[in-house]
PDB file of C-alpha atoms in Angstrom:
ATOM      1  CA  UNK A  14      19.097  76.672  15.927  1.00 63.00           C
ATOM      2  CA  UNK A  15      21.515  73.731  16.747  1.00 68.00           C
ATOM      3  CA  UNK A  16      19.764  70.033  16.872  1.00 71.00           C
ATOM      4  CA  UNK A  17      19.735  68.416  20.160  1.00 73.00           C
ATOM      5  CA  UNK A  18      21.956  64.974  20.202  1.00 73.00           C
ATOM      6  CA  UNK A  19      20.216  61.779  19.008  1.00 74.00           C
ATOM      7  CA  UNK A  20      20.296  59.346  21.582  1.00 73.00           C
ATOM      8  CA  UNK A  21      20.837  55.767  20.161  1.00 72.00           C
ATOM      9  CA  UNK A  22      19.054  53.328  21.795  1.00 74.00           C
ATOM     10  CA  UNK A  23      20.099  49.845  21.975  1.00 72.00           C
ATOM     11  CA  UNK A  24      17.035  47.254  21.671  1.00 75.00           C
ATOM     12  CA  UNK A  25      17.841  43.982  21.147  1.00 73.00           C
ATOM     13  CA  UNK A  26      15.490  41.040  21.714  1.00 77.00           C
ATOM     14  CA  UNK A  27      16.448  37.681  23.126  1.00 79.00           C
ATOM     15  CA  UNK A  28      15.704  34.931  21.142  1.00 80.00           C
ATOM     16  CA  UNK A  29      16.945  31.737  23.242  1.00 83.00           C
ATOM     17  CA  UNK A  30      13.444  30.848  24.964  1.00 87.00           C
ATOM     18  CA  UNK A  31      11.592  31.135  21.394  1.00 87.00           C
ATOM     19  CA  UNK A  32      14.380  28.975  19.640  1.00 87.00           C
ATOM     20  CA  UNK A  33      14.060  26.241  22.610  1.00 89.00           C
ATOM     21  CA  UNK A  34      10.734  26.622  22.352  1.00 90.00           C
ATOM     22  CA  UNK A  35      10.374  26.142  18.520  1.00 88.00           C
ATOM     23  CA  UNK A  36      13.052  23.383  18.600  1.00 89.00           C
ATOM     24  CA  UNK A  37      10.637  21.346  21.062  1.00 91.00           C
ATOM     25  CA  UNK A  38       7.872  21.891  18.623  1.00 90.00           C
ATOM     26  CA  UNK A  39       9.889  20.792  15.719  1.00 89.00           C
ATOM     27  CA  UNK A  40      10.668  17.973  17.344  1.00 89.00           C
ATOM     28  CA  UNK A  41       7.152  16.755  18.584  1.00 88.00           C
ATOM     29  CA  UNK A  42       5.948  17.443  15.095  1.00 85.00           C
ATOM     30  CA  UNK A  43       9.093  15.637  13.673  1.00 85.00           C
ATOM     31  CA  UNK A  44       8.603  12.564  15.860  1.00 84.00           C
ATOM     32  CA  UNK A  45       4.540  12.467  14.951  1.00 80.00           C
ATOM     33  CA  UNK A  46       4.913  12.465  11.415  1.00 76.00           C
ATOM     34  CA  UNK A  47       4.236   9.154   9.559  1.00 69.00           C
ATOM     35  CA  UNK A  48       6.315   9.203   5.983  1.00 65.00           C
ATOM     36  CA  UNK A  49       5.793   5.469   5.922  1.00 61.00           C
ATOM     37  CA  UNK A  50       3.717   4.465   2.661  1.00 55.00           C
ATOM     38  CA  UNK A  51       0.708   4.319   3.555  1.00 67.00           C
ATOM     39  CA  UNK A  52      -1.441   1.320   3.222  1.00 72.00           C
ATOM     40  CA  UNK A  53      -4.776   3.553   4.879  1.00 76.00           C
ATOM     41  CA  UNK A  54      -6.337   5.711   3.073  1.00 76.00           C
ATOM     42  CA  UNK A  55      -8.331   8.439   4.887  1.00 77.00           C
ATOM     43  CA  UNK A  56     -11.867   6.889   5.247  1.00 81.00           C
ATOM     44  CA  UNK A  57     -14.677   7.457   8.051  1.00 82.00           C
ATOM     45  CA  UNK A  58     -14.603   3.877   9.118  1.00 87.00           C
ATOM     46  CA  UNK A  59     -17.830   2.848  10.621  1.00 88.00           C
ATOM     47  CA  UNK A  60     -17.788   3.069  14.541  1.00 88.00           C
ATOM     48  CA  UNK A  61     -18.232  -0.597  16.589  1.00 88.00           C
ATOM     49  CA  UNK A  62     -17.753  -0.692  19.961  1.00 87.00           C
ATOM     50  CA  UNK A  63     -17.390  -4.620  19.533  1.00 85.00           C
ATOM     51  CA  UNK A  64     -14.372  -4.375  16.980  1.00 82.00           C
ATOM     52  CA  UNK A  65     -11.077  -6.275  18.139  1.00 80.00           C
ATOM     53  CA  UNK A  66      -8.504  -3.318  18.954  1.00 77.00           C
ATOM     54  CA  UNK A  67      -4.789  -3.994  20.058  1.00 68.00           C
ATOM     55  CA  UNK A  68      -3.984  -5.666  17.210  1.00 57.00           C
ATOM     56  CA  UNK A  69      -1.579  -4.641  14.638  1.00 61.00           C
ATOM     57  CA  UNK A  70      -3.636  -4.572  11.869  1.00 59.00           C
ATOM     58  CA  UNK A  71      -0.910  -4.641   9.524  1.00 57.00           C
ATOM     59  CA  UNK A  72       1.489  -7.025  12.081  1.00 58.00           C
ATOM     60  CA  UNK A  73       1.379  -9.639   9.326  1.00 57.00           C
ATOM     61  CA  UNK A  74       3.186  -9.243   5.904  1.00 62.00           C
ATOM     62  CA  UNK A  75       0.640 -11.102   3.863  1.00 81.00           C
ATOM     63  CA  UNK A  76      -2.405  -8.469   4.262  1.00 86.00           C
ATOM     64  CA  UNK A  77      -3.636  -6.931   1.406  1.00 88.00           C
ATOM     65  CA  UNK A  78      -5.688  -3.616   2.748  1.00 89.00           C
ATOM     66  CA  UNK A  79      -8.683  -2.641   0.339  1.00 92.00           C
ATOM     67  CA  UNK A  80      -9.695   0.892   0.933  1.00 92.00           C
ATOM     68  CA  UNK A  81     -12.900   1.783  -0.453  1.00 92.00           C
ATOM     69  CA  UNK A  82     -13.367   5.674  -0.248  1.00 87.00           C
ATOM     70  CA  UNK A  83     -15.316   8.436  -1.621  1.00 85.00           C
ATOM     71  CA  UNK A  84     -13.471  10.928  -3.869  1.00 79.00           C
ATOM     72  CA  UNK A  85     -15.419  12.704  -6.741  1.00 72.00           C
ATOM     73  CA  UNK A  86     -14.153  13.862 -10.058  1.00 66.00           C
ATOM     74  CA  UNK A  87     -11.784  17.006  -9.303  1.00 58.00           C
ATOM     75  CA  UNK A  88     -11.124  16.042  -6.051  1.00 56.00           C
ATOM     76  CA  UNK A  89     -12.165  17.450  -2.538  1.00 55.00           C
ATOM     77  CA  UNK A  90     -15.453  16.003  -0.610  1.00 53.00           C
ATOM     78  CA  UNK A  91     -17.400  18.316  -3.151  1.00 58.00           C
ATOM     79  CA  UNK A  92     -20.334  16.057  -3.547  1.00 66.00           C
ATOM     80  CA  UNK A  93     -23.259  17.317  -1.050  1.00 57.00           C
ATOM     81  CA  UNK A  94     -24.846  14.166  -0.996  1.00 57.00           C
ATOM     82  CA  UNK A  95     -21.431  12.363   1.063  1.00 59.00           C
ATOM     83  CA  UNK A  96     -22.145  14.797   3.826  1.00 59.00           C
ATOM     84  CA  UNK A  97     -25.225  12.605   4.500  1.00 58.00           C
ATOM     85  CA  UNK A  98     -23.035   9.626   3.756  1.00 58.00           C
ATOM     86  CA  UNK A  99     -25.641   8.761   0.871  1.00 69.00           C
ATOM     87  CA  UNK A 100     -23.853   9.433  -2.097  1.00 78.00           C
ATOM     88  CA  UNK A 101     -24.773   6.702  -4.467  1.00 77.00           C
ATOM     89  CA  UNK A 102     -23.114   7.605  -7.343  1.00 78.00           C
ATOM     90  CA  UNK A 103     -20.942   4.610  -8.370  1.00 78.00           C
ATOM     91  CA  UNK A 104     -18.241   6.839  -9.946  1.00 79.00           C
ATOM     92  CA  UNK A 105     -17.657   8.811  -6.770  1.00 82.00           C
ATOM     93  CA  UNK A 106     -16.720   5.611  -4.964  1.00 86.00           C
ATOM     94  CA  UNK A 107     -12.746   4.150  -5.043  1.00 87.00           C
ATOM     95  CA  UNK A 108     -10.488   1.376  -4.440  1.00 92.00           C
ATOM     96  CA  UNK A 109      -7.135   2.179  -3.222  1.00 91.00           C
ATOM     97  CA  UNK A 110      -4.608  -0.807  -2.618  1.00 90.00           C
ATOM     98  CA  UNK A 111      -0.977   0.735  -1.213  1.00 86.00           C
ATOM     99  CA  UNK A 112      -2.387   4.615  -2.604  1.00 83.00           C
ATOM    100  CA  UNK A 113      -2.589   2.959  -6.084  1.00 87.00           C
ATOM    101  CA  UNK A 114      -5.981   3.427  -7.085  1.00 88.00           C
ATOM    102  CA  UNK A 115      -8.298   0.954  -9.069  1.00 89.00           C
ATOM    103  CA  UNK A 116     -11.588   0.937 -10.726  1.00 86.00           C
ATOM    104  CA  UNK A 117     -14.125  -1.775  -9.911  1.00 83.00           C
ATOM    105  CA  UNK A 118     -13.117  -3.719 -13.152  1.00 84.00           C
ATOM    106  CA  UNK A 119      -9.243  -3.641 -12.298  1.00 89.00           C
ATOM    107  CA  UNK A 120      -9.611  -4.433  -8.519  1.00 91.00           C
ATOM    108  CA  UNK A 121     -10.191  -7.839  -9.495  1.00 91.00           C
ATOM    109  CA  UNK A 122      -7.054  -8.338 -11.107  1.00 91.00           C
ATOM    110  CA  UNK A 123      -4.860  -6.674  -8.511  1.00 91.00           C
ATOM    111  CA  UNK A 124      -6.560  -9.122  -5.778  1.00 91.00           C
ATOM    112  CA  UNK A 125      -5.871 -12.005  -8.163  1.00 91.00           C
ATOM    113  CA  UNK A 126      -2.388 -11.199  -8.707  1.00 91.00           C
ATOM    114  CA  UNK A 127      -1.977 -10.411  -4.786  1.00 89.00           C
ATOM    115  CA  UNK A 128      -3.705 -14.268  -3.995  1.00 89.00           C
ATOM    116  CA  UNK A 129      -1.486 -16.078  -6.440  1.00 89.00           C
ATOM    117  CA  UNK A 130       1.498 -14.706  -4.694  1.00 88.00           C
ATOM    118  CA  UNK A 131       1.294 -16.216  -1.690  1.00 85.00           C
ATOM    119  CA  UNK A 132      -0.606 -19.441  -1.969  1.00 86.00           C
ATOM    120  CA  UNK A 133      -0.668 -22.485   0.455  1.00 83.00           C
ATOM    121  CA  UNK A 134       1.846 -25.061   0.564  1.00 82.00           C
ATOM    122  CA  UNK A 135      -0.709 -28.092   1.251  1.00 82.00           C
ATOM    123  CA  UNK A 136      -3.724 -28.894  -0.870  1.00 83.00           C
ATOM    124  CA  UNK A 137      -6.989 -27.957   0.992  1.00 80.00           C
ATOM    125  CA  UNK A 138      -8.529 -30.900   1.808  1.00 80.00           C
ATOM    126  CA  UNK A 139     -11.808 -29.698   2.027  1.00 76.00           C
ATOM    127  CA  UNK A 140     -11.834 -27.780  -1.703  1.00 75.00           C
ATOM    128  CA  UNK A 141      -9.358 -30.168  -3.205  1.00 79.00           C
ATOM    129  CA  UNK A 142      -7.034 -26.934  -4.388  1.00 81.00           C
ATOM    130  CA  UNK A 143      -4.831 -24.622  -3.132  1.00 84.00           C
ATOM    131  CA  UNK A 144      -5.896 -21.472  -1.372  1.00 87.00           C
ATOM    132  CA  UNK A 145      -3.867 -18.401  -0.658  1.00 88.00           C
ATOM    133  CA  UNK A 146      -2.788 -17.525   2.576  1.00 87.00           C
ATOM    134  CA  UNK A 147      -3.113 -13.806   2.028  1.00 89.00           C
ATOM    135  CA  UNK A 148      -5.317 -11.686   4.210  1.00 89.00           C
ATOM    136  CA  UNK A 149      -7.492  -9.037   2.712  1.00 91.00           C
ATOM    137  CA  UNK A 150      -8.308  -6.409   5.011  1.00 91.00           C
ATOM    138  CA  UNK A 151     -11.327  -3.998   3.685  1.00 92.00           C
ATOM    139  CA  UNK A 152     -11.523  -0.848   4.956  1.00 91.00           C
ATOM    140  CA  UNK A 153     -14.311   1.029   3.764  1.00 91.00           C
ATOM    141  CA  UNK A 154     -16.015   4.247   4.465  1.00 90.00           C
ATOM    142  CA  UNK A 155     -19.205   4.496   6.775  1.00 88.00           C
ATOM    143  CA  UNK A 156     -20.936   5.540   3.459  1.00 87.00           C
ATOM    144  CA  UNK A 157     -19.999   3.235   0.647  1.00 89.00           C
ATOM    145  CA  UNK A 158     -22.224   1.269  -0.694  1.00 90.00           C
ATOM    146  CA  UNK A 159     -22.720  -2.299   0.276  1.00 91.00           C
ATOM    147  CA  UNK A 160     -22.284  -3.664  -2.887  1.00 90.00           C
ATOM    148  CA  UNK A 161     -18.815  -2.462  -3.110  1.00 91.00           C
ATOM    149  CA  UNK A 162     -17.635  -4.214  -0.025  1.00 92.00           C
ATOM    150  CA  UNK A 163     -19.622  -7.657  -1.713  1.00 91.00           C
ATOM    151  CA  UNK A 164     -17.771  -6.937  -5.039  1.00 92.00           C
ATOM    152  CA  UNK A 165     -14.292  -7.662  -3.116  1.00 92.00           C
ATOM    153  CA  UNK A 166     -15.671 -10.325  -1.071  1.00 91.00           C
ATOM    154  CA  UNK A 167     -16.846 -12.244  -4.388  1.00 90.00           C
ATOM    155  CA  UNK A 168     -13.429 -11.383  -5.810  1.00 91.00           C
ATOM    156  CA  UNK A 169     -11.747 -13.237  -3.134  1.00 90.00           C
ATOM    157  CA  UNK A 170     -13.819 -15.827  -2.471  1.00 87.00           C
ATOM    158  CA  UNK A 171     -13.267 -16.352  -6.340  1.00 87.00           C
ATOM    159  CA  UNK A 172      -9.535 -16.236  -6.025  1.00 89.00           C
ATOM    160  CA  UNK A 173      -9.012 -18.480  -2.974  1.00 88.00           C
ATOM    161  CA  UNK A 174      -8.660 -16.056  -0.554  1.00 89.00           C
ATOM    162  CA  UNK A 175     -10.848 -16.919   2.424  1.00 87.00           C
ATOM    163  CA  UNK A 176      -9.348 -14.741   5.340  1.00 87.00           C
ATOM    164  CA  UNK A 177     -11.117 -11.708   5.139  1.00 89.00           C
ATOM    165  CA  UNK A 178     -11.580  -8.631   7.546  1.00 89.00           C
ATOM    166  CA  UNK A 179     -13.417  -5.511   7.776  1.00 90.00           C
ATOM    167  CA  UNK A 180     -11.682  -2.512   9.609  1.00 90.00           C
ATOM    168  CA  UNK A 181     -14.227  -0.286  12.168  1.00 90.00           C
ATOM    169  CA  UNK A 182     -13.219   2.386  14.776  1.00 89.00           C
ATOM    170  CA  UNK A 183     -13.837   2.286  18.053  1.00 85.00           C
ATOM    171  CA  UNK A 184     -16.309   5.124  18.941  1.00 84.00           C
ATOM    172  CA  UNK A 185     -15.205   7.581  21.027  1.00 77.00           C
ATOM    173  CA  UNK A 186     -15.218   7.065  24.888  1.00 72.00           C
ATOM    174  CA  UNK A 187     -17.496   9.701  26.769  1.00 64.00           C
TER     175      UNK A 187
ATOM    176  CA  UNK B 116      25.245  44.725  14.106  1.00 45.00           C
ATOM    177  CA  UNK B 117      21.736  44.150  12.113  1.00 47.00           C
ATOM    178  CA  UNK B 118      19.111  41.236  12.935  1.00 53.00           C
ATOM    179  CA  UNK B 119      18.685  39.435  15.856  1.00 60.00           C
ATOM    180  CA  UNK B 120      21.823  37.745  17.509  1.00 61.00           C
ATOM    181  CA  UNK B 121      22.501  35.569  20.592  1.00 61.00           C
ATOM    182  CA  UNK B 122      25.519  37.333  22.998  1.00 57.00           C
ATOM    183  CA  UNK B 123      25.992  40.808  23.590  1.00 57.00           C
ATOM    184  CA  UNK B 124      28.909  42.488  21.198  1.00 57.00           C
ATOM    185  CA  UNK B 125      30.602  44.094  24.256  1.00 62.00           C
ATOM    186  CA  UNK B 126      30.638  41.384  26.379  1.00 64.00           C
ATOM    187  CA  UNK B 127      31.263  38.433  23.792  1.00 65.00           C
ATOM    188  CA  UNK B 128      32.869  39.343  20.198  1.00 67.00           C
ATOM    189  CA  UNK B 129      31.576  35.892  19.016  1.00 73.00           C
ATOM    190  CA  UNK B 130      27.750  36.578  18.485  1.00 72.00           C
ATOM    191  CA  UNK B 131      25.548  34.216  16.472  1.00 76.00           C
ATOM    192  CA  UNK B 132      22.941  35.631  13.791  1.00 79.00           C
ATOM    193  CA  UNK B 133      20.282  33.160  14.459  1.00 80.00           C
ATOM    194  CA  UNK B 134      17.525  35.224  12.241  1.00 82.00           C
ATOM    195  CA  UNK B 135      18.518  32.390   9.225  1.00 86.00           C
ATOM    196  CA  UNK B 136      18.169  29.221  11.527  1.00 86.00           C
ATOM    197  CA  UNK B 137      14.839  30.415  13.419  1.00 86.00           C
ATOM    198  CA  UNK B 138      13.289  30.888   9.224  1.00 89.00           C
ATOM    199  CA  UNK B 139      14.590  27.590   8.749  1.00 90.00           C
ATOM    200  CA  UNK B 140      12.860  26.292  11.757  1.00 88.00           C
ATOM    201  CA  UNK B 141       9.587  28.093  11.347  1.00 88.00           C
ATOM    202  CA  UNK B 142       9.474  26.434   7.750  1.00 90.00           C
ATOM    203  CA  UNK B 143       9.936  23.264   9.490  1.00 89.00           C
ATOM    204  CA  UNK B 144       7.254  23.950  12.038  1.00 87.00           C
ATOM    205  CA  UNK B 145       5.320  24.774   9.274  1.00 89.00           C
ATOM    206  CA  UNK B 146       5.688  21.646   7.103  1.00 88.00           C
ATOM    207  CA  UNK B 147       5.225  19.185   9.885  1.00 85.00           C
ATOM    208  CA  UNK B 148       2.251  20.715  11.567  1.00 85.00           C
ATOM    209  CA  UNK B 149       0.147  20.516   8.095  1.00 85.00           C
ATOM    210  CA  UNK B 150       1.048  17.226   7.489  1.00 80.00           C
ATOM    211  CA  UNK B 151       0.304  16.368  11.088  1.00 78.00           C
ATOM    212  CA  UNK B 152      -2.617  13.953  10.986  1.00 73.00           C
ATOM    213  CA  UNK B 153      -4.238  12.214  14.181  1.00 72.00           C
ATOM    214  CA  UNK B 154      -5.467   8.416  13.414  1.00 70.00           C
ATOM    215  CA  UNK B 155      -8.440   6.739  14.536  1.00 72.00           C
ATOM    216  CA  UNK B 156      -8.471   3.571  16.970  1.00 76.00           C
ATOM    217  CA  UNK B 157      -8.732   1.286  14.551  1.00 77.00           C
ATOM    218  CA  UNK B 158      -9.788  -2.459  14.929  1.00 81.00           C
ATOM    219  CA  UNK B 159     -11.330  -5.451  12.767  1.00 80.00           C
ATOM    220  CA  UNK B 160     -13.861  -8.079  12.451  1.00 82.00           C
ATOM    221  CA  UNK B 161     -12.946 -11.388  11.082  1.00 79.00           C
ATOM    222  CA  UNK B 162     -15.061 -12.320   8.241  1.00 76.00           C
ATOM    223  CA  UNK B 163     -13.604 -15.375   6.944  1.00 77.00           C
ATOM    224  CA  UNK B 164     -15.291 -17.028   3.753  1.00 77.00           C
ATOM    225  CA  UNK B 165     -16.693 -20.429   3.740  1.00 72.00           C
ATOM    226  CA  UNK B 166     -13.822 -22.593   2.021  1.00 67.00           C
ATOM    227  CA  UNK B 167     -15.648 -24.439  -1.183  1.00 60.00           C
ATOM    228  CA  UNK B 168     -19.240 -23.146  -0.377  1.00 56.00           C
ATOM    229  CA  UNK B 169     -19.244 -20.350  -2.264  1.00 52.00           C
ATOM    230  CA  UNK B 170     -22.486 -18.504  -2.996  1.00 51.00           C
ATOM    231  CA  UNK B 171     -25.746 -20.755  -2.600  1.00 51.00           C
ATOM    232  CA  UNK B 172     -29.174 -20.039  -3.035  1.00 52.00           C
ATOM    233  CA  UNK B 173     -31.534 -19.478   0.160  1.00 51.00           C
ATOM    234  CA  UNK B 174     -33.624 -22.707  -1.737  1.00 52.00           C
ATOM    235  CA  UNK B 175     -36.470 -23.891   0.253  1.00 53.00           C
ATOM    236  CA  UNK B 176     -38.713 -22.103   3.303  1.00 52.00           C
ATOM    237  CA  UNK B 177     -37.468 -24.704   5.503  1.00 53.00           C
ATOM    238  CA  UNK B 178     -33.872 -23.531   5.250  1.00 53.00           C
ATOM    239  CA  UNK B 179     -34.936 -20.074   6.101  1.00 51.00           C
ATOM    240  CA  UNK B 180     -36.168 -21.309   9.546  1.00 60.00           C
ATOM    241  CA  UNK B 181     -32.619 -22.374   9.964  1.00 72.00           C
ATOM    242  CA  UNK B 182     -31.218 -19.041  10.269  1.00 78.00           C
ATOM    243  CA  UNK B 183     -32.275 -15.087  11.602  1.00 86.00           C
ATOM    244  CA  UNK B 184     -32.230 -13.100   8.401  1.00 88.00           C
ATOM    245  CA  UNK B 185     -32.134  -9.068   8.528  1.00 91.00           C
ATOM    246  CA  UNK B 186     -33.051  -7.565   4.939  1.00 91.00           C
ATOM    247  CA  UNK B 187     -31.897  -4.752   4.697  1.00 92.00           C
ATOM    248  CA  UNK B 188     -34.164  -2.367   1.362  1.00 90.00           C
ATOM    249  CA  UNK B 189     -32.659   1.131   0.483  1.00 88.00           C
ATOM    250  CA  UNK B 190     -35.262   3.597  -0.187  1.00 87.00           C
ATOM    251  CA  UNK B 191     -33.986   5.986  -2.798  1.00 82.00           C
ATOM    252  CA  UNK B 192     -36.706   8.628  -1.908  1.00 83.00           C
ATOM    253  CA  UNK B 193     -36.017   8.960   1.585  1.00 82.00           C
ATOM    254  CA  UNK B 194     -32.370   7.816   1.393  1.00 82.00           C
ATOM    255  CA  UNK B 195     -32.385   5.588   3.956  1.00 84.00           C
ATOM    256  CA  UNK B 196     -31.954   1.958   4.835  1.00 88.00           C
ATOM    257  CA  UNK B 197     -35.140   0.192   5.888  1.00 90.00           C
ATOM    258  CA  UNK B 198     -34.543  -2.869   8.154  1.00 92.00           C
ATOM    259  CA  UNK B 199     -36.556  -6.319   8.549  1.00 91.00           C
ATOM    260  CA  UNK B 200     -35.802  -9.455  10.404  1.00 89.00           C
ATOM    261  CA  UNK B 201     -37.577 -11.955   8.156  1.00 82.00           C
ATOM    262  CA  UNK B 202     -40.857 -10.598   7.240  1.00 82.00           C
ATOM    263  CA  UNK B 203     -41.291  -8.279   9.757  1.00 87.00           C
ATOM    264  CA  UNK B 204     -40.433  -4.599   9.782  1.00 90.00           C
ATOM    265  CA  UNK B 205     -38.395  -2.987  12.422  1.00 89.00           C
ATOM    266  CA  UNK B 206     -38.282   1.003  13.197  1.00 87.00           C
ATOM    267  CA  UNK B 207     -35.067   1.004  15.111  1.00 88.00           C
ATOM    268  CA  UNK B 208     -31.714  -0.676  16.320  1.00 87.00           C
ATOM    269  CA  UNK B 209     -33.003  -1.466  19.465  1.00 89.00           C
ATOM    270  CA  UNK B 210     -35.703  -3.316  18.660  1.00 91.00           C
ATOM    271  CA  UNK B 211     -34.012  -5.112  15.990  1.00 90.00           C
ATOM    272  CA  UNK B 212     -31.500  -5.960  18.797  1.00 90.00           C
ATOM    273  CA  UNK B 213     -34.661  -7.218  21.178  1.00 91.00           C
ATOM    274  CA  UNK B 214     -35.457  -9.331  17.941  1.00 91.00           C
ATOM    275  CA  UNK B 215     -32.315 -10.806  17.059  1.00 90.00           C
ATOM    276  CA  UNK B 216     -31.462 -11.673  20.822  1.00 90.00           C
ATOM    277  CA  UNK B 217     -35.174 -13.434  20.990  1.00 90.00           C
ATOM    278  CA  UNK B 218     -34.188 -15.296  17.834  1.00 89.00           C
ATOM    279  CA  UNK B 219     -31.365 -16.266  18.797  1.00 88.00           C
ATOM    280  CA  UNK B 220     -32.520 -17.792  22.196  1.00 89.00           C
ATOM    281  CA  UNK B 221     -35.067 -19.520  20.564  1.00 87.00           C
ATOM    282  CA  UNK B 222     -32.381 -21.271  18.299  1.00 86.00           C
ATOM    283  CA  UNK B 223     -30.329 -22.424  21.656  1.00 86.00           C
ATOM    284  CA  UNK B 224     -33.886 -23.835  22.949  1.00 86.00           C
ATOM    285  CA  UNK B 225     -34.271 -25.446  19.934  1.00 84.00           C
ATOM    286  CA  UNK B 226     -30.704 -26.948  20.438  1.00 84.00           C
ATOM    287  CA  UNK B 227     -29.637 -25.123  17.258  1.00 81.00           C
ATOM    288  CA  UNK B 228     -26.587 -22.930  18.581  1.00 79.00           C
ATOM    289  CA  UNK B 229     -25.219 -22.296  15.276  1.00 80.00           C
ATOM    290  CA  UNK B 230     -27.762 -21.045  13.565  1.00 85.00           C
ATOM    291  CA  UNK B 231     -26.537 -17.851  11.581  1.00 86.00           C
ATOM    292  CA  UNK B 232     -27.580 -14.343  11.502  1.00 88.00           C
ATOM    293  CA  UNK B 233     -27.849 -13.732   7.501  1.00 88.00           C
ATOM    294  CA  UNK B 234     -27.429 -10.463   6.822  1.00 89.00           C
ATOM    295  CA  UNK B 235     -29.670  -9.664   3.388  1.00 89.00           C
ATOM    296  CA  UNK B 236     -28.787  -6.268   2.402  1.00 90.00           C
ATOM    297  CA  UNK B 237     -29.419  -4.195  -1.087  1.00 90.00           C
ATOM    298  CA  UNK B 238     -26.245  -3.106  -2.607  1.00 88.00           C
ATOM    299  CA  UNK B 239     -26.949   0.643  -1.911  1.00 88.00           C
ATOM    300  CA  UNK B 240     -27.216   0.200   2.100  1.00 90.00           C
ATOM    301  CA  UNK B 241     -24.499   2.332   3.788  1.00 90.00           C
ATOM    302  CA  UNK B 242     -21.471   0.326   4.810  1.00 91.00           C
ATOM    303  CA  UNK B 243     -22.145   1.978   8.469  1.00 90.00           C
ATOM    304  CA  UNK B 244     -25.849   0.249   8.854  1.00 91.00           C
ATOM    305  CA  UNK B 245     -24.156  -3.285   8.268  1.00 92.00           C
ATOM    306  CA  UNK B 246     -21.390  -3.009  10.692  1.00 92.00           C
ATOM    307  CA  UNK B 247     -23.924  -1.776  13.237  1.00 92.00           C
ATOM    308  CA  UNK B 248     -25.933  -5.540  12.579  1.00 92.00           C
ATOM    309  CA  UNK B 249     -22.690  -6.987  13.190  1.00 91.00           C
ATOM    310  CA  UNK B 250     -21.645  -5.420  16.247  1.00 91.00           C
ATOM    311  CA  UNK B 251     -25.293  -5.973  17.574  1.00 90.00           C
ATOM    312  CA  UNK B 252     -25.067  -9.942  16.789  1.00 90.00           C
ATOM    313  CA  UNK B 253     -21.018  -9.429  18.446  1.00 89.00           C
ATOM    314  CA  UNK B 254     -22.659  -7.805  21.151  1.00 89.00           C
ATOM    315  CA  UNK B 255     -25.084 -10.445  21.954  1.00 88.00           C
ATOM    316  CA  UNK B 256     -22.594 -13.084  21.312  1.00 87.00           C
ATOM    317  CA  UNK B 257     -23.903 -14.246  18.130  1.00 87.00           C
ATOM    318  CA  UNK B 258     -20.403 -15.225  16.525  1.00 84.00           C
ATOM    319  CA  UNK B 259     -21.771 -16.958  13.255  1.00 86.00           C
ATOM    320  CA  UNK B 260     -23.047 -14.229  10.958  1.00 87.00           C
ATOM    321  CA  UNK B 261     -23.235 -14.516   7.111  1.00 86.00           C
ATOM    322  CA  UNK B 262     -23.276 -12.015   4.542  1.00 86.00           C
ATOM    323  CA  UNK B 263     -26.370 -12.870   1.607  1.00 83.00           C
ATOM    324  CA  UNK B 264     -24.346 -12.538  -1.584  1.00 76.00           C
ATOM    325  CA  UNK B 265     -26.608 -11.549  -4.610  1.00 65.00           C
ATOM    326  CA  UNK B 266     -25.470 -11.059  -8.205  1.00 54.00           C
ATOM    327  CA  UNK B 267     -22.472  -9.098  -8.346  1.00 49.00           C
ATOM    328  CA  UNK B 268     -23.286  -5.451  -8.656  1.00 48.00           C
ATOM    329  CA  UNK B 269     -22.359  -3.941 -12.202  1.00 46.00           C
TER     330      UNK B 269
END
């Protein structure tokens, strides 16, 4: 028996609209990607309605951002207590300046170095010594123990930094 | 011709095979999608340290009258902050706000507009609790806020 001749069907897929959309998506993601050196760690900042927004937080070069965030050993958010923002294990809370992590002991040295690099020209008439012109921005997680923020403030006072700012997030608008 | 291409072989002899390009764009899209990070709107509070004042003790009872002192303890069993205004225990933020407002109005009546709100908190108290009080003070136009500093936590 003779086989019927096979009909070849030419099925082509028009990819032009898909490529157009993918180019647009690529452009969007490329433009919104933040490839700068991260001064800011991922922290859940406490919300405050009266916080001053609008200013560029890093508009001035003489700002040191001290991030205080929760990161248990082994990475991730594996600590059950963190979910209720009450983890009080001192080992789980870290300090970071320009993506470099510090312990409670080594953060003092880092702040001292940064403070001494930007000392004011004139001797302060109140304290009779040169103070640091550097600002320290403390970005602490909303669940961070107050003692960690206290420590940074005390160190700043000791090394001559008096311009301190604390970061907070604007609450979402209803 | 195998693979997807732009152009019809019959009409246009120069057809472009776009399969490889689509693969690469897919990979790039995936990379940028994964690295996408939405930023929250951030702001700051200025908390400049007093020059040359350093940390000082509370001193006499008379000195305590010169400030509105918010004391916050940490209950390790209940895992919550317990707030006091002076010696009085406060059960809610609304009550605390009303008491701070009242104390501030009293200070204005006594002609002491610079009477500060001093936040004296346990080192284990969550930072959000402190910021709530700072926010509450700012809401009531109290700009002089002080942090009581105990011994540095070990």
